Coordinates of N, CA, C and O in Angstrom, one line a residue:
M957 N 5.1 -36.0 9.8 CA 6.0 -34.8 9.4 C 5.7 -33.7 8.8 O 5.1 -34.3 7.5
S958 N 6.1 -32.7 8.7 CA 6.0 -31.6 8.1 C 7.2 -31.5 7.2 O 8.4 -31.5 7.5
Y959 N 6.6 -31.3 5.8 CA 7.5 -31.1 4.7 C 7.8 -30.4 4.5 O 8.7 -29.8 3.1
S960 N 7.7 -28.8 5.3 CA 7.9 -27.5 4.6 C 8.8 -27.3 5.0 O 10.1 -26.4 4.4
N961 N 9.9 -27.8 5.8 CA 11.2 -27.5 6.2 C 12.4 -28.4 5.2 O 12.4 -29.5 5.5
I962 N 13.2 -27.9 4.1 CA 13.7 -28.5 3.0 C 14.7 -29.1 3.7 O 15.4 -30.1 2.9
R963 N 15.8 -28.7 4.6 CA 16.5 -29.3 5.4 C 16.6 -30.7 5.7 O 17.7 -31.6 5.7
Y964 N 15.6 -30.8 6.0 CA 15.2 -32.5 6.7 C 14.3 -33.0 5.3 O 14.2 -34.9 5.9
S965 N 14.2 -32.9 4.5 CA 13.8 -33.6 3.4 C 14.9 -34.6 2.7 O 15.6 -34.1 2.7
T966 N 14.3 -35.6 2.4 CA 15.2 -36.7 1.8 C 15.2 -36.6 0.3 O 14.3 -36.1 0.2
F967 N 15.6 -37.2 -0.2 CA 15.8 -37.6 -1.8 C 14.4 -38.0 -2.2 O 13.5 -37.3 -2.8
T968 N 13.9 -39.0 -1.4 CA 12.3 -39.7 -1.9 C 11.2 -38.4 -1.5 O 9.9 -38.3 -2.1
D969 N 11.6 -37.6 -0.5 CA 10.3 -36.8 -0.6 C 10.4 -35.7 -1.7 O 9.5 -35.4 -2.2
W970 N 11.7 -35.5 -1.8 CA 12.1 -34.3 -3.1 C 11.1 -35.2 -4.4 O 10.7 -34.5 -5.2
L971 N 11.4 -36.4 -4.2 CA 10.6 -37.2 -5.6 C 9.1 -36.9 -5.5 O 8.5 -37.1 -6.7
R972 N 8.9 -37.0 -4.7 CA 7.3 -37.3 -4.5 C 6.8 -35.6 -4.3 O 5.7 -35.4 -3.6
L973 N 7.9 -34.7 -4.5 CA 7.5 -33.2 -4.3 C 7.1 -32.8 -3.1 O 5.8 -31.6 -2.8
R974 N 7.1 -33.3 -2.1 CA 6.5 -33.1 -0.4 C 7.1 -31.8 0.0 O 5.7 -31.3 0.8
P975 N 8.3 -31.5 0.1 CA 8.6 -30.2 0.3 C 7.8 -28.8 -0.4 O 7.0 -28.0 0.1
I976 N 7.4 -29.3 -1.5 CA 7.1 -28.3 -2.5 C 5.3 -28.0 -1.8 O 4.9 -27.0 -1.9
I977 N 5.0 -29.1 -1.7 CA 3.4 -29.4 -1.2 C 3.0 -28.8 -0.2 O 2.3 -28.0 0.5
G978 N 4.6 -28.9 1.1 CA 4.1 -28.5 1.9 C 4.1 -26.9 2.4 O 3.3 -25.9 2.8
I979 N 5.0 -26.9 1.5 CA 4.9 -25.1 1.4 C 3.7 -24.6 0.9 O 3.4 -23.2 1.5
Y980 N 3.5 -24.5 -0.1 CA 1.9 -24.6 -0.7 C 0.9 -24.2 0.1 O 0.2 -23.3 0.4
K981 N 0.9 -25.5 1.0 CA -0.3 -25.7 1.9 C -0.1 -24.7 3.3 O -1.2 -24.3 3.6
I982 N 1.0 -24.4 3.4 CA 1.6 -23.3 4.7 C 1.4 -21.9 4.0 O 0.3 -21.0 4.8
A983 N 1.6 -22.1 2.7 CA 1.6 -20.3 2.1 C -0.4 -20.3 1.9 O -0.7 -19.1 2.3
R984 N -1.1 -21.2 1.8 CA -2.4 -20.9 1.3 C -3.0 -20.6 2.9 O -4.0 -19.7 2.9
R985 N -2.8 -21.5 4.0 CA -3.1 -21.3 5.0 C -3.0 -20.1 5.5 O -4.0 -19.1 6.3
Y986 N -1.9 -19.6 5.2 CA -1.8 -17.8 5.8 C -2.0 -16.9 5.1 O -2.7 -16.4 5.6
L987 N -2.7 -17.0 3.6 CA -3.3 -16.2 2.9 C -4.8 -16.3 3.5 O -5.3 -15.1 3.4
I988 N -5.4 -17.5 3.5 CA -6.6 -17.6 3.9 C -7.0 -16.9 5.4 O -8.1 -16.3 5.5
G989 N -5.9 -17.0 6.5 CA -6.3 -16.1 7.6 C -6.1 -15.0 7.9 O -6.8 -13.9 8.0
R990 N -5.1 -14.3 6.5 CA -4.9 -12.9 6.7 C -6.3 -12.2 5.7 O -6.5 -11.1 6.0
L991 N -6.6 -13.0 4.8 CA -7.7 -12.4 4.1 C -9.2 -12.5 4.8 O -9.8 -11.7 5.2
Y992 N -9.0 -13.6 5.8 CA -10.1 -13.5 7.4 C -10.3 -12.2 7.6 O -11.2 -11.9 7.9
L993 N -9.3 -11.6 8.2 CA -9.1 -10.8 8.9 C -9.5 -9.4 8.3 O -9.9 -8.3 8.8
L994 N -9.5 -9.7 6.8 CA -10.1 -7.8 5.9 C -11.4 -8.3 6.0 O -12.0 -7.0 5.3
K995 N -12.2 -9.2 6.2 CA -13.8 -9.5 6.3 C -14.4 -8.4 6.9 O -14.0 -8.2 8.1
K996 N -15.4 -7.8 6.5 CA -16.6 -7.2 7.0 C -17.6 -7.9 7.8 O -17.5 -9.2 8.1
A997 N -17.8 -7.4 9.3 CA -18.8 -7.9 9.9 C -20.2 -8.1 9.3 O -20.1 -7.2 8.4
P998 N -20.7 -8.9 9.5 CA -22.3 -9.3 8.9 C -23.0 -8.4 8.9 O -24.0 -8.0 8.2
D999 N -23.0 -8.1 10.2 CA -24.1 -7.1 10.9 C -23.5 -5.7 11.6 O -22.7 -5.6 12.4
Q1000 N -22.8 -4.5 10.5 CA -22.1 -3.8 10.9 C -22.4 -3.0 11.7 O -21.7 -2.3 12.9
Q1001 N -23.8 -2.5 11.8 CA -24.6 -1.4 13.0 C -24.1 -2.3 14.4 O -24.0 -1.5 15.7
A1002 N -24.3 -3.7 14.4 CA -24.1 -4.8 16.0 C -22.7 -4.3 16.3 O -22.6 -4.4 17.4
L1003 N -21.9 -4.5 15.3 CA -20.6 -4.3 15.5 C -20.3 -3.1 16.2 O -19.4 -2.8 17.2
I1004 N -20.8 -2.0 15.3 CA -20.5 -0.4 16.3 C -21.0 -0.1 17.6 O -20.8 0.2 18.7
A1005 N -22.4 -1.0 17.8 CA -23.5 -0.6 18.9 C -22.4 -1.6 20.1 O -22.3 -1.0 21.2
L1006 N -22.1 -2.9 19.8 CA -21.3 -3.4 20.8 C -20.1 -2.5 21.2 O -19.6 -2.8 22.6
R1007 N -19.0 -2.2 19.9 CA -18.3 -1.2 20.4 C -18.5 -0.5 21.5 O -17.4 -0.1 22.5
C1008 N -19.8 0.2 21.5 CA -20.0 1.4 22.1 C -19.8 0.7 23.7 O -19.9 1.4 25.0
H1009 N -20.8 -0.2 24.0 CA -21.4 -0.8 25.2 C -20.1 -1.3 25.9 O -19.8 -1.2 26.9
L1010 N -18.8 -1.8 25.2 CA -17.7 -2.8 25.8 C -17.1 -1.6 26.1 O -16.5 -0.7 25.5
G1011 N -15.7 -2.2 27.2 CA -14.6 -1.2 27.3 C -14.6 -0.9 29.0 O -13.8 -0.5 29.4
K1012 N -15.9 -0.8 29.5 CA -16.9 0.0 30.8 C -15.7 -0.9 31.8 O -15.5 -1.0 32.8
R1013 N -16.4 -2.5 31.3 CA -15.7 -3.4 32.7 C -14.6 -4.4 32.0 O -14.6 -4.4 30.7
P1014 N -14.2 -5.1 32.6 CA -13.4 -6.4 32.3 C -14.2 -7.2 31.2 O -16.1 -7.6 31.5
L1015 N -13.6 -7.9 30.1 CA -14.3 -8.6 29.2 C -13.8 -10.1 29.0 O -12.6 -10.4 29.3
V1016 N -15.0 -11.2 29.0 CA -14.6 -12.1 28.9 C -14.9 -12.3 27.6 O -16.4 -12.5 26.9
I1017 N -14.5 -13.2 26.6 CA -14.6 -13.8 25.2 C -15.0 -14.8 25.2 O -13.4 -15.5 25.0
T1018 N -15.6 -15.3 24.6 CA -15.9 -16.7 24.1 C -16.2 -17.1 22.6 O -17.1 -16.2 22.6
I1019 N -15.3 -17.8 22.0 CA -15.6 -18.2 20.8 C -16.4 -19.2 20.9 O -16.5 -20.4 21.3
A1020 N -17.7 -19.3 20.2 CA -18.9 -20.7 20.1 C -18.4 -21.2 18.6 O -18.5 -20.3 17.8
Y1021 N -18.9 -22.6 18.8 CA -18.6 -23.3 17.2 C -19.8 -24.2 17.6 O -19.2 -25.7 17.6
N1022 N -20.9 -24.0 17.2 CA -21.8 -25.4 17.2 C -22.1 -26.4 18.0 O -22.6 -27.1 17.9
S1023 N -21.9 -25.9 19.1 CA -21.4 -26.4 20.4 C -22.7 -26.1 21.5 O -22.2 -25.0 22.2
V1024 N -23.8 -26.0 21.4 CA -25.1 -25.3 22.3 C -24.7 -25.7 23.7 O -25.1 -24.8 24.6
W1025 N -24.7 -27.0 24.0 CA -24.7 -27.5 25.3 C -23.3 -27.0 26.0 O -23.6 -26.7 27.4
I1026 N -22.3 -27.2 25.7 CA -21.2 -26.6 25.8 C -21.2 -25.3 26.4 O -20.7 -24.7 27.5
L1027 N -21.6 -24.1 25.2 CA -21.8 -23.0 25.8 C -22.8 -22.7 26.8 O -22.6 -21.5 27.8
R1028 N -24.2 -23.3 27.0 CA -25.1 -23.6 28.2 C -24.3 -23.5 29.4 O -24.7 -23.1 30.5
W1029 N -23.5 -24.7 29.6 CA -22.7 -24.9 30.7 C -21.8 -23.8 31.1 O -21.6 -23.3 32.4
Q1030 N -21.0 -23.2 30.3 CA -20.3 -22.1 30.5 C -20.6 -21.0 31.1 O -20.5 -20.0 32.0
L1031 N -22.2 -20.6 30.3 CA -22.6 -19.5 30.6 C -23.3 -19.8 31.9 O -23.1 -18.5 32.8
V1032 N -23.7 -20.9 32.6 CA -24.6 -21.3 34.1 C -23.3 -20.9 34.7 O -23.5 -20.3 35.7
F1033 N -22.5 -21.7 34.5 CA -21.3 -21.3 35.6 C -20.3 -19.9 35.4 O -20.0 -19.6 36.5
G1034 N -20.7 -19.5 34.6 CA -19.9 -18.2 34.4 C -20.7 -17.1 35.4 O -19.7 -16.2 35.8
S1035 N -22.1 -17.4 35.0 CA -22.8 -16.5 36.2 C -22.7 -16.1 37.3 O -22.8 -15.5 37.8
R1036 N -21.9 -17.5 37.7 CA -21.8 -18.0 39.1 C -20.5 -17.4 39.7 O -20.4 -17.2 40.8
N1037 N -19.6 -17.5 38.7 CA -18.3 -16.9 39.0 C -17.7 -16.2 38.6 O -16.7 -15.6 39.3
F1038 N -18.2 -15.0 37.8 CA -17.8 -13.9 37.0 C -18.5 -13.2 37.4 O -19.7 -12.8 37.2
D1039 N -17.7 -12.7 38.5 CA -19.0 -11.1 38.7 C -18.2 -9.7 38.2 O -16.7 -9.4 38.0
G1040 N -18.9 -8.7 37.6 CA -18.6 -7.6 37.0 C -17.8 -7.7 35.7 O -17.0 -6.8 35.8
V1041 N -17.9 -8.2 35.2 CA -17.5 -8.4 34.0 C -18.6 -8.5 32.6 O -19.8 -8.8 32.8
D1042 N -18.3 -8.3 31.8 CA -18.8 -8.1 30.3 C -18.7 -9.6 30.0 O -17.5 -10.3 29.4
R1043 N -19.5 -10.4 29.6 CA -19.5 -11.7 28.6 C -20.0 -11.5 27.3 O -20.9 -11.4 27.3
L1044 N -19.0 -11.9 26.6 CA -19.0 -11.8 24.9 C -19.0 -12.8 24.2 O -18.0 -13.7 24.1
I1045 N -20.2 -13.1 23.5 CA -20.0 -14.7 23.0 C -19.9 -14.5 21.3 O -20.7 -13.7 20.7
A1046 N -18.7 -14.8 20.4 CA -18.9 -14.2 19.3 C -18.5 -15.6 18.3 O -18.1 -16.8 19.0
D1047 N -19.9 -16.1 17.8 CA -20.5 -17.1 17.3 C -19.6 -17.5 16.1 O -20.0 -16.8 14.9
N1048 N -18.9 -18.7 15.8 CA -18.1 -18.9 14.6 C -18.9 -20.2 14.4 O -17.9 -20.9 13.2
S1049 N -20.2 -20.4 14.5 CA -21.1 -21.7 13.8 C -21.3 -21.6 12.6 O -21.3 -20.3 11.7
S1050 N -21.1 -22.9 12.0 CA -21.2 -23.2 10.5 C -23.2 -23.0 10.4 O -23.4 -23.1 9.3
D1051 N -23.4 -24.0 11.3 CA -24.9 -24.3 11.5 C -25.9 -23.0 11.6 O -25.8 -22.6 13.0
P1052 N -26.6 -22.7 10.8 CA -27.6 -21.6 11.3 C -28.7 -21.8 12.8 O -28.9 -21.3 13.2
I1053 N -29.4 -23.0 12.4 CA -29.6 -23.2 13.9 C -28.9 -23.5 15.1 O -29.6 -22.6 16.3
A1054 N -27.8 -23.9 15.0 CA -26.9 -23.3 16.4 C -27.0 -22.2 16.6 O -27.1 -21.8 17.7
S1055 N -27.0 -21.8 15.7 CA -26.5 -19.8 15.8 C -27.3 -19.0 16.4 O -27.5 -18.5 17.5
K1056 N -28.9 -19.8 16.0 CA -29.8 -19.1 16.7 C -29.9 -19.7 18.0 O -30.5 -18.4 19.0
E1057 N -30.0 -20.7 18.3 CA -29.9 -21.1 19.8 C -29.0 -20.6 20.6 O -29.1 -19.8 21.9
I1058 N -27.6 -20.3 19.7 CA -26.6 -19.2 20.6 C -27.1 -18.1 21.3 O -26.5 -17.5 22.2
A1059 N -27.6 -17.3 20.4 CA -28.3 -16.1 20.1 C -29.3 -16.2 21.5 O -29.4 -14.8 22.0
E1060 N -30.2 -16.8 21.6 CA -31.3 -17.2 22.5 C -30.4 -17.6 24.1 O -30.9 -16.9 24.6
L1061 N -29.6 -18.3 23.8 CA -28.7 -18.8 25.6 C -28.1 -17.3 25.6 O -28.6 -17.0 27.0
C1062 N -27.7 -16.1 24.6 CA -26.9 -14.7 25.4 C -28.0 -14.3 25.9 O -27.9 -13.8 26.8
S1063 N -29.0 -13.8 25.1 CA -29.9 -13.4 25.8 C -30.5 -13.6 27.2 O -30.8 -12.9 27.8
R1064 N -30.6 -14.9 27.0 CA -31.0 -15.8 28.6 C -30.2 -14.9 29.6 O -30.6 -14.6 30.7
Y1065 N -28.8 -15.1 29.5 CA -27.8 -15.4 30.3 C -27.2 -13.8 31.0 O -26.1 -13.6 31.1
G1066 N -27.6 -12.9 29.8 CA -27.4 -11.7 29.6 C -25.6 -11.4 28.9 O -24.9 -10.5 29.5
A1067 N -25.6 -11.9 28.0 CA -24.2 -12.1 27.6 C -24.7 -11.4 25.9 O -25.5 -11.7 25.5
Y1068 N -23.5 -10.6 25.7 CA -23.4 -10.2 24.6 C -23.5 -11.1 23.4 O -22.4 -12.1 23.4
Y1069 N -24.1 -11.1 22.3 CA -23.8 -12.3 21.1 C -23.3 -11.1 19.9 O -23.8 -10.2 19.5
F1070 N -22.2 -11.9 19.1 CA -22.1 -11.0 17.7 C -21.6 -12.5 17.0 O -21.0 -13.4 17.5
K1071 N -22.3 -12.6 15.7 CA -22.3 -13.4 14.7 C -20.9 -12.9 14.0 O -20.6 -12.0 13.3
L1072 N -20.0 -13.9 14.0 CA -18.8 -13.6 13.1 C -18.8 -13.9 11.7 O -19.9 -14.7 11.1
P1073 N -18.1 -13.4 10.7 CA -18.1 -13.5 9.3 C -17.8 -15.2 8.8 O -17.5 -15.8 10.1
F1074 N -18.2 -15.5 7.7 CA -18.1 -17.0 7.1 C -16.8 -17.1 7.6 O -15.8 -15.9 7.0
N1075 N -16.4 -18.6 8.2 CA -15.1 -18.6 8.3 C -14.7 -20.0 7.2 O -15.4 -21.3 7.6
R1076 N -13.4 -19.8 6.4 CA -13.5 -21.0 5.1 C -12.9 -22.0 5.7 O -13.2 -23.2 5.3
F1077 N -12.3 -22.0 7.2 CA -11.9 -23.1 7.9 C -12.8 -23.9 8.4 O -12.4 -25.0 8.9
S1078 N -13.7 -23.3 8.9 CA -14.9 -24.1 9.4 C -15.5 -25.0 8.3 O -15.7 -26.0 8.7
L1079 N -15.7 -24.9 7.0 CA -16.5 -25.9 6.3 C -15.5 -26.2 4.6 O -15.7 -27.0 4.5
G1080 N -15.3 -25.3 4.3 CA -14.6 -25.1 3.3 C -13.2 -26.2 2.9 O -12.8 -26.7 4.0
R1081 N -12.6 -26.0 1.9 CA -11.2 -26.3 1.7 C -10.0 -25.4 2.1 O -10.4 -24.1 1.3
P1082 N -9.0 -25.3 3.1 CA -9.2 -26.7 3.9 C -9.7 -26.6 4.8 O -10.1 -25.4 5.5
H1083 N -10.3 -27.7 5.4 CA -11.4 -27.7 6.7 C -10.5 -28.0 8.0 O -9.6 -29.2 7.8
D1084 N -10.0 -26.8 8.5 CA -9.3 -27.5 9.8 C -10.2 -26.9 11.3 O -10.1 -25.4 11.5
P1085 N -10.6 -27.5 11.8 CA -11.2 -26.8 13.2 C -10.3 -25.6 14.0 O -10.4 -24.8 14.5
S1086 N -8.9 -26.3 13.8 CA -8.0 -25.4 14.9 C -7.6 -24.4 14.6 O -7.8 -22.9 14.9
L1087 N -7.6 -24.1 12.7 CA -7.6 -22.8 12.1 C -8.7 -22.1 12.4 O -8.6 -20.8 12.2
S1088 N -9.5 -22.6 12.2 CA -10.9 -21.9 12.3 C -11.1 -21.1 13.3 O -11.5 -20.1 13.4
H1089 N -10.9 -21.6 14.4 CA -10.8 -21.2 16.0 C -9.7 -20.3 16.2 O -10.3 -18.8 16.5
A1090 N -8.5 -20.4 15.5 CA -7.7 -19.1 15.6 C -7.6 -17.9 14.8 O -7.8 -16.9 14.8
A1091 N -8.6 -18.1 13.4 CA -8.7 -17.4 12.7 C -9.9 -16.2 13.2 O -9.7 -15.2 13.1
A1092 N -10.5 -16.9 13.8 CA -12.0 -16.5 14.5 C -11.6 -15.4 15.6 O -11.9 -14.5 16.0
L1093 N -10.4 -16.1 16.9 CA -9.5 -15.1 17.5 C -9.0 -14.3 17.5 O -9.1 -13.2 17.7
N1094 N -8.4 -14.3 16.1 CA -7.9 -13.4 15.6 C -8.3 -12.1 14.7 O -8.1 -10.6 14.8
W1095 N -9.6 -12.5 14.5 CA -10.7 -11.6 13.6 C -11.1 -10.5 15.1 O -11.5 -9.4 15.1
V1096 N -11.6 -11.4 16.2 CA -12.1 -10.9 17.5 C -11.1 -9.8 17.9 O -11.9 -8.6 18.3
W1097 N -9.8 -10.3 18.2 CA -9.0 -9.1 18.6 C -8.6 -8.0 17.8 O -8.5 -7.0 18.0
R1098 N -8.9 -8.5 16.3 CA -8.6 -7.3 15.8 C -9.9 -6.0 15.4 O -9.7 -4.9 15.5
H1099 N -11.0 -6.7 15.3 CA -12.0 -5.9 15.3 C -12.9 -5.4 16.4 O -13.3 -4.4 16.0
L1100 N -12.9 -6.1 17.8 CA -13.4 -5.7 18.6 C -12.4 -5.4 19.4 O -12.7 -4.5 20.5
V1101 N -11.2 -5.8 19.9 CA -10.7 -5.7 20.9 C -9.6 -4.5 20.6 O -9.7 -3.4 21.6

């Protein structure tokens, strides 16, 4: 149960400060997500070059996170089923080895590769894969699309 909605909090919830803690967590996640949007790209020149290449054809964007084998399948089947589109793989991986393998896959299958800035939701506190993916999507939307 989410304790940020004060109307549904019981007396016991207030004794344990659950509504206050819930509001604090929501505010922290919001602030971390907003600050992530302000981060610069790790390779600013690559971002500029990518913007120049994109926009001429429809774009398929994938957020990749430490899972090379899933991305391999997506690129294989995407090359069979997507005709006349550009494919961008935005790498949100926390593992440098996985990032290197993802970059190699992208060059093999002709997809654009871009490494996203460090995402605090991926490793730090709070660790939340869903928020990590959402923050990565918001960053790509704000800076590339």
